[in-house]
Amino acid sequence: MHPGYTAVPDGDGPFPGVVVVHDAYGMTAELRRVCDHLAAQGYLVHAPSMYQRGRCLRQTFRSFIADQGPAYDRLEAERAALADRPDCTGRVGIMGFCLGGRFALVAAGRGMFDAAAVNYGLLPEGRQEPEELDRMLSAPCPIVASYGVRDKVVDGAEVDKLRAGLERTGVPVDLKVYPEATHSFLAQYTGPLGVLIRVQGMSHDPEASADAWDRTLGFFAEHLAQKRRLP
């Protein structure tokens, strides 16, 4: 696996795997908290740093806008590395937040993973019309997604289009929009970054966050706790 943060559950396993993709702030203490929480629920977790090994912010956003490129090759490599570990069942999901939510959505639409959790993942301009969404979701895995009505980054019209696109795929989908939640409502940032988040009109929503985690963990339990994925 590439540099990043790995969290391993207690016990011998094997465990389902989850690749966690960070938001625009990169490898933070909050991201490590998320990984540790997943590991405590019995998942083998790796969060790669999308900004390391010569991948600057511009390169990552280039892949983000184009829906292709080295970032997606890396996510597939991370999936394969987790699946090949002896303490992994071979089934691997992906979970992403904001920037990472977009990467998770596109990777999920290509069948790269066995299940995906998309948290306030963005839909760039030009990717919101039905034909574009259907192309993006050409071979989807089951997807659980969480958004907030008060999100100033992803508007409600985008989420409605995404919901329609996901429903057209026919795969299991659980998309929920929380009426009081803002962008980044799952995050519990502290210190200077926490102040910056609040200044930007974003805040942690304990009630929505708890429900989103319950839905996500239930969804992963259903779709990842299965037999070893075939090569």
Coordinates of C-alpha atoms in Angstrom, one line a residue:
M1 CA 0.0 0.0 0.0
H2 CA 1.0 3.6 -0.6
P3 CA 1.8 6.0 2.2
G4 CA -1.1 7.0 4.3
Y5 CA -2.8 5.7 7.5
T6 CA -3.7 2.1 8.2
A7 CA -6.0 0.9 11.0
V8 CA -6.4 -2.8 11.8
P9 CA -9.1 -4.3 13.9
D10 CA -8.4 -6.4 17.0
G11 CA -8.4 -10.1 16.4
D12 CA -7.2 -12.5 13.7
G13 CA -9.7 -11.8 10.9
P14 CA -10.1 -12.0 8.1
F15 CA -11.8 -8.6 7.8
P16 CA -13.6 -6.7 5.0
G17 CA -11.5 -3.8 3.8
V18 CA -12.3 -0.1 3.3
V19 CA -10.3 2.5 1.4
V20 CA -11.0 5.9 3.0
V21 CA -10.4 9.0 0.7
H22 CA -9.8 12.3 2.5
D23 CA -11.4 15.7 1.9
A24 CA -9.5 18.7 0.5
Y25 CA -7.7 19.1 3.8
G26 CA -5.7 15.9 3.4
M27 CA -4.4 13.6 6.1
T28 CA -5.8 15.1 9.3
A29 CA -6.4 13.9 12.8
E30 CA -10.1 13.8 11.9
L31 CA -9.4 11.4 9.0
R32 CA -7.4 9.1 11.4
R33 CA -10.3 9.2 13.8
V34 CA -12.6 8.0 11.0
C35 CA -10.3 5.2 10.1
D36 CA -9.9 4.1 13.8
H37 CA -13.7 4.1 14.1
L38 CA -14.1 1.9 11.1
A39 CA -11.4 -0.5 12.4
A40 CA -13.3 -0.7 15.8
Q41 CA -16.3 -1.9 13.8
G42 CA -14.2 -4.8 12.3
Y43 CA -12.9 -3.3 9.0
L44 CA -9.3 -3.3 7.7
V45 CA -8.8 0.3 6.7
H46 CA -6.3 2.3 4.7
A47 CA -6.5 6.0 3.9
P48 CA -3.9 6.9 1.2
S49 CA -2.6 10.5 1.1
M50 CA -3.7 11.8 -2.3
Y51 CA -1.1 14.6 -2.1
Q52 CA 2.0 12.5 -1.5
R53 CA 4.6 11.0 -3.8
G54 CA 4.7 14.0 -6.2
R55 CA 0.9 14.3 -6.4
C56 CA 0.3 18.0 -5.8
L57 CA -3.1 19.5 -5.2
R58 CA -3.3 20.5 -8.9
Q59 CA -2.7 17.0 -10.1
T60 CA -5.3 15.6 -7.7
F61 CA -7.9 18.1 -8.8
R62 CA -7.1 17.4 -12.5
S63 CA -8.1 13.8 -11.9
F64 CA -11.1 15.0 -9.9
I65 CA -12.4 17.2 -12.8
A66 CA -11.6 14.6 -15.6
D67 CA -13.0 11.6 -13.7
Q68 CA -9.8 9.7 -14.8
G69 CA -6.1 9.7 -14.4
P70 CA -3.5 8.6 -11.8
A71 CA -5.8 9.2 -8.8
Y72 CA -8.1 6.4 -9.9
D73 CA -5.2 4.1 -10.8
R74 CA -4.0 4.6 -7.3
L75 CA -7.4 3.9 -5.7
E76 CA -7.6 0.6 -7.7
A77 CA -4.1 -0.2 -6.5
E78 CA -5.1 0.5 -2.9
R79 CA -8.2 -1.8 -3.3
A80 CA -6.1 -4.6 -4.7
A81 CA -3.4 -4.2 -1.9
L82 CA -6.1 -4.5 0.8
A83 CA -7.8 -7.4 -0.9
D84 CA -4.6 -9.3 -1.2
R85 CA -3.7 -9.1 2.5
P86 CA -4.1 -12.4 4.3
D87 CA -6.2 -10.7 7.0
C88 CA -8.7 -9.4 4.5
T89 CA -11.7 -11.3 3.2
G90 CA -11.0 -9.9 -0.3
R91 CA -14.1 -7.7 -0.3
V92 CA -13.3 -4.0 -0.2
G93 CA -15.4 -0.9 0.1
I94 CA -14.6 2.8 -0.4
M95 CA -15.6 5.8 1.8
G96 CA -15.0 9.4 0.9
F97 CA -15.7 12.9 2.1
C98 CA -16.3 16.0 -0.2
L99 CA -13.3 15.8 -2.6
G100 CA -12.9 12.1 -1.5
G101 CA -16.7 11.6 -1.9
R102 CA -16.4 12.5 -5.5
F103 CA -13.6 10.1 -6.0
A104 CA -15.6 7.4 -4.2
L105 CA -18.6 8.0 -6.3
V106 CA -16.8 7.7 -9.6
A107 CA -14.8 4.7 -8.5
A108 CA -18.1 3.1 -7.3
G109 CA -19.7 3.8 -10.6
R110 CA -17.0 1.8 -12.4
G111 CA -17.4 -1.3 -10.2
M112 CA -14.0 -0.9 -8.7
F113 CA -15.3 -1.7 -5.2
D114 CA -17.9 -3.9 -3.6
A115 CA -19.7 -1.0 -1.8
A116 CA -19.3 2.7 -1.4
A117 CA -20.1 5.4 1.1
V118 CA -20.3 8.9 -0.5
N119 CA -20.4 11.8 1.9
Y120 CA -21.3 15.2 0.4
G121 CA -19.5 14.2 -2.8
L122 CA -19.5 16.9 -5.4
L123 CA -20.8 16.6 -9.0
P124 CA -18.7 18.9 -11.2
E125 CA -20.3 20.9 -13.9
G126 CA -21.0 19.0 -17.1
R127 CA -21.5 15.7 -15.1
Q128 CA -25.0 16.3 -13.9
E129 CA -27.2 15.6 -16.9
P130 CA -28.8 12.1 -17.2
E131 CA -26.6 10.8 -20.0
E132 CA -23.4 12.0 -18.2
L133 CA -24.5 10.4 -14.9
D134 CA -25.5 7.2 -16.6
R135 CA -22.0 7.1 -18.2
M136 CA -20.3 7.7 -14.9
L137 CA -22.4 5.0 -13.2
S138 CA -22.0 2.4 -15.9
A139 CA -21.1 -0.5 -13.6
P140 CA -22.0 0.6 -10.1
C141 CA -21.6 -1.2 -6.8
P142 CA -24.1 -0.6 -4.0
I143 CA -23.9 3.0 -2.7
V144 CA -24.9 4.7 0.5
A145 CA -24.8 8.5 0.3
S146 CA -25.3 11.4 2.8
Y147 CA -25.9 15.1 2.1
G148 CA -27.1 18.2 4.0
V149 CA -29.9 20.6 2.9
R150 CA -27.8 23.5 4.3
D151 CA -24.8 22.5 2.2
K152 CA -23.4 25.6 0.4
V153 CA -21.0 23.5 -1.7
V154 CA -23.4 20.9 -3.1
D155 CA -26.9 22.2 -3.8
G156 CA -30.1 20.3 -3.6
A157 CA -30.6 20.2 -7.4
E158 CA -27.3 18.3 -7.8
V159 CA -28.4 15.8 -5.1
D160 CA -31.8 15.3 -6.8
K161 CA -30.0 14.5 -10.1
L162 CA -27.7 12.2 -8.4
R163 CA -30.5 10.4 -6.6
A164 CA -32.3 9.9 -10.0
G165 CA -29.1 8.6 -11.6
L166 CA -28.4 6.2 -8.8
E167 CA -32.0 4.9 -8.9
R168 CA -31.7 4.3 -12.6
T169 CA -28.8 1.9 -12.0
G170 CA -31.0 -0.6 -10.2
V171 CA -28.3 -1.4 -7.6
P172 CA -29.0 -1.1 -3.9
V173 CA -28.9 2.7 -3.0
D174 CA -29.4 4.5 0.3
L175 CA -29.3 8.3 -0.2
K176 CA -30.4 10.6 2.6
V177 CA -30.4 14.3 2.9
Y178 CA -30.4 15.8 6.4
P179 CA -32.5 19.0 6.8
E180 CA -30.2 20.9 9.2
A181 CA -26.8 19.6 8.1
T182 CA -24.2 21.7 6.3
H183 CA -21.2 20.5 4.2
S184 CA -18.7 18.5 6.2
F185 CA -21.4 17.7 8.9
L186 CA -19.7 14.4 9.7
A187 CA -16.4 16.0 10.5
Q188 CA -15.3 16.9 14.0
Y189 CA -12.5 19.3 13.3
T190 CA -10.8 21.1 16.2
G191 CA -8.2 23.8 16.6
P192 CA -7.4 26.3 13.8
L193 CA -8.9 24.0 11.1
G194 CA -12.1 23.8 13.2
V195 CA -12.3 27.5 13.3
L196 CA -11.8 27.7 9.5
I197 CA -14.6 25.2 8.9
R198 CA -17.0 27.3 11.0
V199 CA -16.0 30.5 9.3
Q200 CA -16.9 28.8 6.0
G201 CA -20.4 28.1 7.3
M202 CA -19.8 24.4 8.0
S203 CA -20.3 22.6 11.3
H204 CA -20.5 19.2 12.8
D205 CA -24.1 17.9 13.2
P206 CA -24.0 15.2 16.0
E207 CA -27.6 13.9 15.3
A208 CA -27.2 13.7 11.5
S209 CA -23.6 12.3 11.9
A210 CA -24.8 9.5 14.2
D211 CA -27.6 8.6 11.8
A212 CA -25.3 8.7 8.8
W213 CA -22.8 6.4 10.5
D214 CA -25.5 4.0 11.5
R215 CA -26.7 3.8 7.9
T216 CA -23.2 3.5 6.5
L217 CA -22.1 0.7 8.9
G218 CA -25.4 -1.2 8.4
F219 CA -24.9 -0.8 4.6
F220 CA -21.3 -2.0 4.7
A221 CA -22.3 -4.9 7.0
E222 CA -24.8 -6.0 4.4
H223 CA -22.7 -5.6 1.3
L224 CA -19.1 -6.2 2.5
A225 CA -19.6 -9.1 5.0
Q226 CA -19.8 -11.7 2.3
K227 CA -17.5 -14.4 0.9
R228 CA -14.1 -13.6 -0.6
R229 CA -14.3 -11.6 -3.8
L230 CA -13.3 -13.6 -6.9
P231 CA -10.3 -12.4 -8.9

